[in-house]
Tab-separated table of C-alpha atoms in Angstrom:
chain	number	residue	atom	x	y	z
A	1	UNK	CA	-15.041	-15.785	-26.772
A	2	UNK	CA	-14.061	-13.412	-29.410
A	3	UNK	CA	-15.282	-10.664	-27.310
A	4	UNK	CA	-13.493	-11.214	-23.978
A	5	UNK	CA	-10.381	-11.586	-26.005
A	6	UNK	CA	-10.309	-8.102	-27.338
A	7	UNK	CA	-11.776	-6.878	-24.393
A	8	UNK	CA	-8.692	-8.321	-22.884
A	9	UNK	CA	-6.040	-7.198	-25.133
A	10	UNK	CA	-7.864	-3.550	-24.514
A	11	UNK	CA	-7.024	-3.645	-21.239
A	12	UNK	CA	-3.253	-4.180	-22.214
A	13	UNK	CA	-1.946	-0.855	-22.981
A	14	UNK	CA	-3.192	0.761	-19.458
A	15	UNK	CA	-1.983	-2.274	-17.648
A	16	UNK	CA	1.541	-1.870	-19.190
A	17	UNK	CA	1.910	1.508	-18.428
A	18	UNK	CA	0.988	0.756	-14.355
A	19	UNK	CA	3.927	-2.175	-14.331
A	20	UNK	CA	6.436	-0.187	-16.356
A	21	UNK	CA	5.562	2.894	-13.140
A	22	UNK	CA	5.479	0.426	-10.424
A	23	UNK	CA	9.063	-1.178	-11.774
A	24	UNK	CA	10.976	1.803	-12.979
A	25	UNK	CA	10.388	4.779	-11.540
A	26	UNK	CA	8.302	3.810	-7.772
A	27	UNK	CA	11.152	2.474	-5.995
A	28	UNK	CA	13.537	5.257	-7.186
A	29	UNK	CA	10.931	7.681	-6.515
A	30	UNK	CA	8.650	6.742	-3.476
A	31	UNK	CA	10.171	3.784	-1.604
A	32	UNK	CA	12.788	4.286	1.107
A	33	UNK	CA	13.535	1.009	1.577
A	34	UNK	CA	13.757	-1.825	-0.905
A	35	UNK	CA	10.605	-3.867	-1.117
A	36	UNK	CA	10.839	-7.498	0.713
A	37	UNK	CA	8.159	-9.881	-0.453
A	38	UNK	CA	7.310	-13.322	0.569
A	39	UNK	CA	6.473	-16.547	-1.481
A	40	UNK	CA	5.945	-20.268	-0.992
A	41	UNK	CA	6.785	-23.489	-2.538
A	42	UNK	CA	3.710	-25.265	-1.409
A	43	UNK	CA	4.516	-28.745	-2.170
A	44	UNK	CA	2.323	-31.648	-2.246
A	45	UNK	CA	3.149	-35.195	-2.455
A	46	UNK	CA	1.551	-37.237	-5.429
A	47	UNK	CA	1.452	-40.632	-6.384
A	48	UNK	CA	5.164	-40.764	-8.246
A	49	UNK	CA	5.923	-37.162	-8.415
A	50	UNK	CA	5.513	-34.486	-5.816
A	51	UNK	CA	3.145	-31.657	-6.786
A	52	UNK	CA	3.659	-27.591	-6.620
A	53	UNK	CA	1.018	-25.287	-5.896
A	54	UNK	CA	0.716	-22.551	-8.589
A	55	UNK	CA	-1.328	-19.452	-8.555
A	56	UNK	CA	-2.091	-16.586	-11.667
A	57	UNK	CA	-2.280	-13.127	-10.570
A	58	UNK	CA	-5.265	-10.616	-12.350
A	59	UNK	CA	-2.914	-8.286	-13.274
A	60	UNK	CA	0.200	-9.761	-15.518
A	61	UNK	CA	-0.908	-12.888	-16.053
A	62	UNK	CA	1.519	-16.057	-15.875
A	63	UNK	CA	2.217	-19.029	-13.540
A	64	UNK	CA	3.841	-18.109	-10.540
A	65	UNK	CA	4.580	-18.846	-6.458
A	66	UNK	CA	1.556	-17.859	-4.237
A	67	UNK	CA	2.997	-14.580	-2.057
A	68	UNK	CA	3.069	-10.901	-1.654
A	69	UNK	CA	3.528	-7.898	0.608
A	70	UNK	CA	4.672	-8.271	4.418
A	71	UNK	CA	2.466	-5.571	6.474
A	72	UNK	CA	3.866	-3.671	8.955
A	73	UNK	CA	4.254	-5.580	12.109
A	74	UNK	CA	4.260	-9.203	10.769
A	75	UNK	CA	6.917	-11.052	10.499
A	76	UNK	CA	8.230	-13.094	6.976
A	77	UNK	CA	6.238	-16.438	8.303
A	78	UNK	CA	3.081	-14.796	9.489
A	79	UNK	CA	3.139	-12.751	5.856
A	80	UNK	CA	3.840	-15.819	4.063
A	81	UNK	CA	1.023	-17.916	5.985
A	82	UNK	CA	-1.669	-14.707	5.336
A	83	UNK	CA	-0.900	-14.222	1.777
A	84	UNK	CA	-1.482	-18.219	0.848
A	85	UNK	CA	-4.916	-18.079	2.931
A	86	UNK	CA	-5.822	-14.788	1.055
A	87	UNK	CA	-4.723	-16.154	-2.129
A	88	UNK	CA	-5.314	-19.872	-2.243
A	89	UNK	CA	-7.581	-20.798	0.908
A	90	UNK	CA	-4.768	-23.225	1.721
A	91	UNK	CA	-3.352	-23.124	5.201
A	92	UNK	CA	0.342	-24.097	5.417
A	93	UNK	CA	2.558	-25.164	7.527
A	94	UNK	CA	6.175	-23.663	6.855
A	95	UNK	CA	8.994	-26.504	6.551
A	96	UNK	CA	12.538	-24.026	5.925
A	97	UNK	CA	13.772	-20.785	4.150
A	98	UNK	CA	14.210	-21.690	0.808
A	99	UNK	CA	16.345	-18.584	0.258
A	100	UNK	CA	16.652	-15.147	-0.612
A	101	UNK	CA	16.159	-14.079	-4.409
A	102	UNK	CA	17.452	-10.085	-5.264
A	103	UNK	CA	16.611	-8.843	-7.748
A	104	UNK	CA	18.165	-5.972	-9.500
A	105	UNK	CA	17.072	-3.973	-12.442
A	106	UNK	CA	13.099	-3.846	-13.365
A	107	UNK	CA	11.293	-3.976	-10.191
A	108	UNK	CA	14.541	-4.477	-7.400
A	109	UNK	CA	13.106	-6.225	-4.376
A	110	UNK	CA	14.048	-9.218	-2.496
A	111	UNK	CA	12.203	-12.642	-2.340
A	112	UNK	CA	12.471	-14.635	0.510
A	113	UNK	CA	11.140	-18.016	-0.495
A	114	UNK	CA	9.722	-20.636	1.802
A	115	UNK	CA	9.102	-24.738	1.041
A	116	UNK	CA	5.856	-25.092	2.998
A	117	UNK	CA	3.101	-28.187	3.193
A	118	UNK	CA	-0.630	-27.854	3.369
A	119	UNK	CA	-2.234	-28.116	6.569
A	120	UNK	CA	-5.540	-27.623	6.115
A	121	UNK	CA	-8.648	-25.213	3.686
A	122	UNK	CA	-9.910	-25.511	0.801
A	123	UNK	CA	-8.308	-24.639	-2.636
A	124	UNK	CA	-9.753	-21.699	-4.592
A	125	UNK	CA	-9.408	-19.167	-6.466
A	126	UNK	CA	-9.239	-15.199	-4.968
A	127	UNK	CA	-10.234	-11.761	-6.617
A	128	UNK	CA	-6.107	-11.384	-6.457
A	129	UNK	CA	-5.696	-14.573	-8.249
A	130	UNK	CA	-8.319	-16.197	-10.426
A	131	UNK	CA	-6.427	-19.280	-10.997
A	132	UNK	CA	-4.623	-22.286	-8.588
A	133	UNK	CA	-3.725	-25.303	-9.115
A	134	UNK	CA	-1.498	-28.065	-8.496
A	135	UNK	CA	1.411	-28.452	-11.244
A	136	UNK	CA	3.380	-32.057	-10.991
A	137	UNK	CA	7.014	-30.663	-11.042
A	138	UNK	CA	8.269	-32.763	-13.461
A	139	UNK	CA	5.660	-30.989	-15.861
A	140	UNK	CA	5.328	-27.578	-15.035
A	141	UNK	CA	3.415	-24.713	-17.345
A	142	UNK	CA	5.251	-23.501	-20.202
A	143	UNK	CA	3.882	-20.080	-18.848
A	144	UNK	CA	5.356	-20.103	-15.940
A	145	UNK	CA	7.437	-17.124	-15.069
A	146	UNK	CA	11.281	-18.315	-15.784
A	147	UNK	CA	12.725	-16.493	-12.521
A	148	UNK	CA	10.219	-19.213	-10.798
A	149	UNK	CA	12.406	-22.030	-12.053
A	150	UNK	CA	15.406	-21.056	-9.907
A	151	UNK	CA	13.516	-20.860	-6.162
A	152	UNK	CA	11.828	-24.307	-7.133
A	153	UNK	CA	14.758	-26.151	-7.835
A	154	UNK	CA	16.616	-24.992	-4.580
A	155	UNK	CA	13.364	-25.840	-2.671
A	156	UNK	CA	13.565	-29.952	-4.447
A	157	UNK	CA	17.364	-29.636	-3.991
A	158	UNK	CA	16.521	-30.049	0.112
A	159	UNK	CA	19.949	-28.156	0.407
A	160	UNK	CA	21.412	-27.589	3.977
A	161	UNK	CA	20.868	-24.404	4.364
A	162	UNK	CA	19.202	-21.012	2.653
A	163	UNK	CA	20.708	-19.870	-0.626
A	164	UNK	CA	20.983	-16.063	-1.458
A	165	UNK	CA	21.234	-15.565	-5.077
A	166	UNK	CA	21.100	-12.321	-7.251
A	167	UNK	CA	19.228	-11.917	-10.580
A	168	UNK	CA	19.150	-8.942	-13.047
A	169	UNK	CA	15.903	-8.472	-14.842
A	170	UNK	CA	16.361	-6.282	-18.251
A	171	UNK	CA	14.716	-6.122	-21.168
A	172	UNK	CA	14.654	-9.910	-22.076
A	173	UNK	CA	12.937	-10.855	-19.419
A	174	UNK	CA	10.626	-7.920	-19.434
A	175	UNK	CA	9.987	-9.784	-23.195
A	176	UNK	CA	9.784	-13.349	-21.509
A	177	UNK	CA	7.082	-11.911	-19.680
A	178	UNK	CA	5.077	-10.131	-21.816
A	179	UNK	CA	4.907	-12.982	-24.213
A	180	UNK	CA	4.183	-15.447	-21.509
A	181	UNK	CA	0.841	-12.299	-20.702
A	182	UNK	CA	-0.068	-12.430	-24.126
A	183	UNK	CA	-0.356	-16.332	-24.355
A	184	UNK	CA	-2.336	-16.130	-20.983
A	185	UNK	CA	-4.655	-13.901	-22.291
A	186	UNK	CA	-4.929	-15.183	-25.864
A	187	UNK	CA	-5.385	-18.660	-24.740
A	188	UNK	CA	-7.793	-16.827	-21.574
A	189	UNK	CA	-5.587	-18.263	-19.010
A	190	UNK	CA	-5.673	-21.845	-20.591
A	191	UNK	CA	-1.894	-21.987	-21.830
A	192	UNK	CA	0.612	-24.302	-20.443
């Protein structure tokens, strides 16, 4: 156990230096458009309290929304659908728009974030992310990434229509994030 730990924490430095790239300087330097992702609020309903459907990525590790990349010719849904399959081996069944999340500063992009259902597969974990699971809301991981919080509210809020907020992400959240890695690693992905 020892071992992978350090073996882990080796890794860090490299890893660090690829994120700090990919959010500072790529989209100034080699993107001509800002980057649009897609993520889902894959809720499930439990006995008393409705369940979320988490996912932990290989790279920074930490709770998050299961999503990623729209390829060229999809639309949002069809992205959103793909990257849950890929990621989870959950189909889903898209309820609403959630919203649109910009965010400005480290790593600008927009989010657009639906509240989907589970239609069908079977859950798993993917070379891309080597942990799901189901998270009650009411008790959700300590290490989950804190600009998670936000979408997941607005998705249990069952509001009227999407939301379009706008987030800055600086240098404490950059910290929020590494700690939240470190803890994930330390703890080899058991922390929540």
């Amino acid at each position: 156990m020892k071992v992978r730990r350090l073996e882990a924490l080796a890794r860090i430095p490299r890893l660090y230096m690829r994120t700090a790239w990919w959010g500072l300087m790529s989209p100034r330097l080699s993107e001509k458009e800002p980057l649009v992702i897609v993520q889902g609020v894959v809720l499930e309903r439990g006995d008393e309290v409705p369940r979320v459907l988490l996912s932990v990525r290989a790279d920074i590790q930490g709770w998050e929304l299961p999503g990623g990349n729209i390829e060229v010719g999809e639309s949002s849904e069809e992205a959103l659908r793909r990257e849950v399959r890929e990621e989870t081996g959950l189909q889903v069944e898209i309820i609403r728009r959630v919203g649109d999340y910009i965010t400005t500063g480290f790593r600008p992009h927009r989010a657009r974030v639906y509240l989907c259902r589970k239609t069908g597969g079977q859950l798993r974990a993917s070379r891309e992310t080597p942990q799901v699971e189901w998270c009650r809301v009411d008790r959700l991981p300590g290490t989950l990434f804190p600009w998670y919080r936000e979408p997941l509210a607005d998705a249990l809020a069952e509001r009227a229509g999407p939301v379009e907020r706008t987030r800055f992400q600086g240098i404490s959240t950059i910290a929020q994030a590494i700690s939240i890695d470190l803890r994930m690693r330390w703890l080899e992905g058991r922390a929540r």
